[in-house]
């Protein structure tokens, strides 16, 4: 199954820190910000299964910190994070999405050991 932004009408719930709902523009902004910080960012689908209208995707992102990211100095560090996204499909579009990944792992990969000092 392949989905694109032009076919997406999603809201998303993130489980990275506190669950929040986001609209499509917020999701696109988040991805754009990540691509500035990690210009060589590559996302791969490790596993994907569907059950009814729910698609579960285990993904991995790999990239090098070469741009502005949460006021951190550029580290040139290569990072790899993985997570899960559960998508509800309605009429061929993503209607809802829930995501889970560890922002603490990302910051640790960048050398930040205390998130309060970031």
JSON list of C-alpha atoms in Angstrom, two decimals:
[
{"chain": "A", "resi": 1, "resn": "UNK", "atom": "CA", "xyz": [0.00, 0.00, 0.00]},
{"chain": "A", "resi": 2, "resn": "UNK", "atom": "CA", "xyz": [1.35, 3.40, -0.93]},
{"chain": "A", "resi": 3, "resn": "UNK", "atom": "CA", "xyz": [-0.03, 6.63, 0.50]},
{"chain": "A", "resi": 4, "resn": "UNK", "atom": "CA", "xyz": [0.94, 10.17, -0.39]},
{"chain": "A", "resi": 5, "resn": "UNK", "atom": "CA", "xyz": [0.21, 13.58, 1.09]},
{"chain": "A", "resi": 6, "resn": "UNK", "atom": "CA", "xyz": [-2.13, 14.38, -1.78]},
{"chain": "A", "resi": 7, "resn": "UNK", "atom": "CA", "xyz": [-4.29, 11.45, -0.74]},
{"chain": "A", "resi": 8, "resn": "UNK", "atom": "CA", "xyz": [-4.04, 12.10, 3.00]},
{"chain": "A", "resi": 9, "resn": "UNK", "atom": "CA", "xyz": [-6.65, 13.73, 5.17]},
{"chain": "A", "resi": 10, "resn": "UNK", "atom": "CA", "xyz": [-5.09, 12.54, 8.41]},
{"chain": "A", "resi": 11, "resn": "UNK", "atom": "CA", "xyz": [-5.11, 13.64, 11.95]},
{"chain": "A", "resi": 12, "resn": "UNK", "atom": "CA", "xyz": [-2.35, 12.09, 14.00]},
{"chain": "A", "resi": 13, "resn": "UNK", "atom": "CA", "xyz": [-1.82, 11.18, 17.60]},
{"chain": "A", "resi": 14, "resn": "UNK", "atom": "CA", "xyz": [1.79, 11.04, 18.72]},
{"chain": "A", "resi": 15, "resn": "UNK", "atom": "CA", "xyz": [2.93, 8.85, 21.58]},
{"chain": "A", "resi": 16, "resn": "UNK", "atom": "CA", "xyz": [6.47, 10.24, 21.63]},
{"chain": "A", "resi": 17, "resn": "UNK", "atom": "CA", "xyz": [5.95, 12.34, 24.74]},
{"chain": "A", "resi": 18, "resn": "UNK", "atom": "CA", "xyz": [2.35, 13.32, 25.42]},
{"chain": "A", "resi": 19, "resn": "UNK", "atom": "CA", "xyz": [-0.43, 12.26, 23.07]},
{"chain": "A", "resi": 20, "resn": "UNK", "atom": "CA", "xyz": [-1.41, 15.16, 20.84]},
{"chain": "A", "resi": 21, "resn": "UNK", "atom": "CA", "xyz": [-3.64, 15.47, 17.81]},
{"chain": "A", "resi": 22, "resn": "UNK", "atom": "CA", "xyz": [-2.20, 17.15, 14.75]},
{"chain": "A", "resi": 23, "resn": "UNK", "atom": "CA", "xyz": [-3.66, 18.23, 11.47]},
{"chain": "A", "resi": 24, "resn": "UNK", "atom": "CA", "xyz": [-2.17, 17.59, 8.07]},
{"chain": "A", "resi": 25, "resn": "UNK", "atom": "CA", "xyz": [-0.30, 20.91, 7.93]},
{"chain": "A", "resi": 26, "resn": "UNK", "atom": "CA", "xyz": [1.33, 20.29, 11.32]},
{"chain": "A", "resi": 27, "resn": "UNK", "atom": "CA", "xyz": [2.45, 16.84, 10.18]},
{"chain": "A", "resi": 28, "resn": "UNK", "atom": "CA", "xyz": [3.94, 18.29, 6.99]},
{"chain": "A", "resi": 29, "resn": "UNK", "atom": "CA", "xyz": [5.70, 21.04, 9.02]},
{"chain": "A", "resi": 30, "resn": "UNK", "atom": "CA", "xyz": [7.20, 18.44, 11.37]},
{"chain": "A", "resi": 31, "resn": "UNK", "atom": "CA", "xyz": [8.55, 16.42, 8.44]},
{"chain": "A", "resi": 32, "resn": "UNK", "atom": "CA", "xyz": [9.93, 19.55, 6.73]},
{"chain": "A", "resi": 33, "resn": "UNK", "atom": "CA", "xyz": [11.69, 20.59, 9.95]},
{"chain": "A", "resi": 34, "resn": "UNK", "atom": "CA", "xyz": [13.25, 17.12, 10.28]},
{"chain": "A", "resi": 35, "resn": "UNK", "atom": "CA", "xyz": [14.46, 17.25, 6.67]},
{"chain": "A", "resi": 36, "resn": "UNK", "atom": "CA", "xyz": [16.21, 20.59, 7.30]},
{"chain": "A", "resi": 37, "resn": "UNK", "atom": "CA", "xyz": [17.95, 19.17, 10.39]},
{"chain": "A", "resi": 38, "resn": "UNK", "atom": "CA", "xyz": [18.72, 15.82, 8.73]},
{"chain": "A", "resi": 39, "resn": "UNK", "atom": "CA", "xyz": [18.97, 16.55, 4.98]},
{"chain": "A", "resi": 40, "resn": "UNK", "atom": "CA", "xyz": [19.96, 12.98, 4.11]},
{"chain": "A", "resi": 41, "resn": "UNK", "atom": "CA", "xyz": [17.05, 11.55, 6.13]},
{"chain": "A", "resi": 42, "resn": "UNK", "atom": "CA", "xyz": [15.93, 8.17, 4.85]},
{"chain": "A", "resi": 43, "resn": "UNK", "atom": "CA", "xyz": [12.90, 6.31, 6.15]},
{"chain": "A", "resi": 44, "resn": "UNK", "atom": "CA", "xyz": [12.47, 2.61, 5.51]},
{"chain": "A", "resi": 45, "resn": "UNK", "atom": "CA", "xyz": [9.55, 0.35, 6.27]},
{"chain": "A", "resi": 46, "resn": "UNK", "atom": "CA", "xyz": [10.83, -2.61, 8.26]},
{"chain": "A", "resi": 47, "resn": "UNK", "atom": "CA", "xyz": [7.47, -4.40, 8.65]},
{"chain": "A", "resi": 48, "resn": "UNK", "atom": "CA", "xyz": [3.92, -3.62, 7.65]},
{"chain": "A", "resi": 49, "resn": "UNK", "atom": "CA", "xyz": [0.68, -5.51, 8.24]},
{"chain": "A", "resi": 50, "resn": "UNK", "atom": "CA", "xyz": [-2.95, -4.65, 7.68]},
{"chain": "A", "resi": 51, "resn": "UNK", "atom": "CA", "xyz": [-6.03, -5.84, 9.52]},
{"chain": "A", "resi": 52, "resn": "UNK", "atom": "CA", "xyz": [-9.32, -4.44, 8.28]},
{"chain": "A", "resi": 53, "resn": "UNK", "atom": "CA", "xyz": [-8.99, -0.65, 8.09]},
{"chain": "A", "resi": 54, "resn": "UNK", "atom": "CA", "xyz": [-5.85, -0.52, 10.28]},
{"chain": "A", "resi": 55, "resn": "UNK", "atom": "CA", "xyz": [-2.30, -0.63, 8.88]},
{"chain": "A", "resi": 56, "resn": "UNK", "atom": "CA", "xyz": [0.58, -1.14, 11.32]},
{"chain": "A", "resi": 57, "resn": "UNK", "atom": "CA", "xyz": [4.01, 0.02, 10.14]},
{"chain": "A", "resi": 58, "resn": "UNK", "atom": "CA", "xyz": [7.34, -0.53, 11.89]},
{"chain": "A", "resi": 59, "resn": "UNK", "atom": "CA", "xyz": [9.73, 2.05, 10.42]},
{"chain": "A", "resi": 60, "resn": "UNK", "atom": "CA", "xyz": [13.33, 3.23, 10.78]},
{"chain": "A", "resi": 61, "resn": "UNK", "atom": "CA", "xyz": [14.74, 6.70, 10.05]},
{"chain": "A", "resi": 62, "resn": "UNK", "atom": "CA", "xyz": [18.44, 7.27, 9.49]},
{"chain": "A", "resi": 63, "resn": "UNK", "atom": "CA", "xyz": [20.08, 10.63, 8.90]},
{"chain": "A", "resi": 64, "resn": "UNK", "atom": "CA", "xyz": [22.95, 12.97, 9.72]},
{"chain": "A", "resi": 65, "resn": "UNK", "atom": "CA", "xyz": [22.42, 16.05, 11.89]},
{"chain": "A", "resi": 66, "resn": "UNK", "atom": "CA", "xyz": [23.49, 18.87, 9.55]},
{"chain": "A", "resi": 67, "resn": "UNK", "atom": "CA", "xyz": [20.95, 21.62, 10.27]},
{"chain": "A", "resi": 68, "resn": "UNK", "atom": "CA", "xyz": [19.02, 23.51, 12.93]},
{"chain": "A", "resi": 69, "resn": "UNK", "atom": "CA", "xyz": [17.21, 21.22, 15.37]},
{"chain": "A", "resi": 70, "resn": "UNK", "atom": "CA", "xyz": [15.71, 22.38, 18.70]},
{"chain": "A", "resi": 71, "resn": "UNK", "atom": "CA", "xyz": [18.44, 24.98, 19.27]},
{"chain": "A", "resi": 72, "resn": "UNK", "atom": "CA", "xyz": [21.14, 22.28, 19.33]},
{"chain": "A", "resi": 73, "resn": "UNK", "atom": "CA", "xyz": [24.47, 23.00, 17.71]},
{"chain": "A", "resi": 74, "resn": "UNK", "atom": "CA", "xyz": [25.03, 20.93, 14.58]},
{"chain": "A", "resi": 75, "resn": "UNK", "atom": "CA", "xyz": [26.70, 17.68, 15.62]},
{"chain": "A", "resi": 76, "resn": "UNK", "atom": "CA", "xyz": [27.27, 15.95, 12.27]},
{"chain": "A", "resi": 77, "resn": "UNK", "atom": "CA", "xyz": [26.22, 12.78, 14.09]},
{"chain": "A", "resi": 78, "resn": "UNK", "atom": "CA", "xyz": [24.48, 9.97, 12.26]},
{"chain": "A", "resi": 79, "resn": "UNK", "atom": "CA", "xyz": [21.29, 8.95, 14.03]},
{"chain": "A", "resi": 80, "resn": "UNK", "atom": "CA", "xyz": [18.98, 5.99, 13.66]},
{"chain": "A", "resi": 81, "resn": "UNK", "atom": "CA", "xyz": [15.58, 5.81, 15.30]},
{"chain": "A", "resi": 82, "resn": "UNK", "atom": "CA", "xyz": [12.71, 3.44, 14.87]},
{"chain": "A", "resi": 83, "resn": "UNK", "atom": "CA", "xyz": [9.06, 3.52, 15.71]},
{"chain": "A", "resi": 84, "resn": "UNK", "atom": "CA", "xyz": [5.57, 2.30, 14.96]},
{"chain": "A", "resi": 85, "resn": "UNK", "atom": "CA", "xyz": [2.72, 4.00, 13.17]},
{"chain": "A", "resi": 86, "resn": "UNK", "atom": "CA", "xyz": [-0.85, 2.72, 13.16]},
{"chain": "A", "resi": 87, "resn": "UNK", "atom": "CA", "xyz": [-3.01, 4.19, 10.42]},
{"chain": "A", "resi": 88, "resn": "UNK", "atom": "CA", "xyz": [-6.77, 3.97, 9.98]},
{"chain": "A", "resi": 89, "resn": "UNK", "atom": "CA", "xyz": [-7.61, 3.96, 6.27]},
{"chain": "A", "resi": 90, "resn": "UNK", "atom": "CA", "xyz": [-10.93, 5.35, 5.07]},
{"chain": "A", "resi": 91, "resn": "UNK", "atom": "CA", "xyz": [-11.84, 5.73, 1.37]},
{"chain": "A", "resi": 92, "resn": "UNK", "atom": "CA", "xyz": [-8.23, 5.09, 0.35]},
{"chain": "A", "resi": 93, "resn": "UNK", "atom": "CA", "xyz": [-6.88, 7.86, 2.61]},
{"chain": "A", "resi": 94, "resn": "UNK", "atom": "CA", "xyz": [-5.27, 7.97, 6.02]},
{"chain": "A", "resi": 95, "resn": "UNK", "atom": "CA", "xyz": [-8.10, 9.11, 8.29]},
{"chain": "A", "resi": 96, "resn": "UNK", "atom": "CA", "xyz": [-6.25, 8.80, 11.63]},
{"chain": "A", "resi": 97, "resn": "UNK", "atom": "CA", "xyz": [-2.75, 7.93, 12.68]},
{"chain": "A", "resi": 98, "resn": "UNK", "atom": "CA", "xyz": [-1.06, 6.99, 15.97]},
{"chain": "A", "resi": 99, "resn": "UNK", "atom": "CA", "xyz": [2.69, 7.08, 16.23]},
{"chain": "A", "resi": 100, "resn": "UNK", "atom": "CA", "xyz": [5.13, 5.84, 18.85]},
{"chain": "A", "resi": 101, "resn": "UNK", "atom": "CA", "xyz": [8.88, 6.45, 19.00]},
{"chain": "A", "resi": 102, "resn": "UNK", "atom": "CA", "xyz": [11.42, 7.60, 21.58]},
{"chain": "A", "resi": 103, "resn": "UNK", "atom": "CA", "xyz": [12.48, 11.24, 21.38]},
{"chain": "A", "resi": 104, "resn": "UNK", "atom": "CA", "xyz": [14.88, 10.48, 24.26]},
{"chain": "A", "resi": 105, "resn": "UNK", "atom": "CA", "xyz": [16.72, 8.00, 21.99]},
{"chain": "A", "resi": 106, "resn": "UNK", "atom": "CA", "xyz": [16.99, 10.65, 19.27]},
{"chain": "A", "resi": 107, "resn": "UNK", "atom": "CA", "xyz": [18.42, 13.26, 21.65]},
{"chain": "A", "resi": 108, "resn": "UNK", "atom": "CA", "xyz": [20.81, 10.69, 23.17]},
{"chain": "A", "resi": 109, "resn": "UNK", "atom": "CA", "xyz": [22.06, 9.91, 19.64]},
{"chain": "A", "resi": 110, "resn": "UNK", "atom": "CA", "xyz": [22.81, 13.62, 19.28]},
{"chain": "A", "resi": 111, "resn": "UNK", "atom": "CA", "xyz": [24.82, 13.62, 22.51]},
{"chain": "A", "resi": 112, "resn": "UNK", "atom": "CA", "xyz": [22.16, 15.19, 24.73]},
{"chain": "A", "resi": 113, "resn": "UNK", "atom": "CA", "xyz": [22.14, 13.20, 27.95]},
{"chain": "A", "resi": 114, "resn": "UNK", "atom": "CA", "xyz": [19.83, 15.49, 29.92]},
{"chain": "A", "resi": 115, "resn": "UNK", "atom": "CA", "xyz": [16.75, 16.62, 28.00]},
{"chain": "A", "resi": 116, "resn": "UNK", "atom": "CA", "xyz": [16.21, 19.48, 30.48]},
{"chain": "A", "resi": 117, "resn": "UNK", "atom": "CA", "xyz": [19.50, 21.01, 29.39]},
{"chain": "A", "resi": 118, "resn": "UNK", "atom": "CA", "xyz": [18.77, 20.76, 25.64]}
]
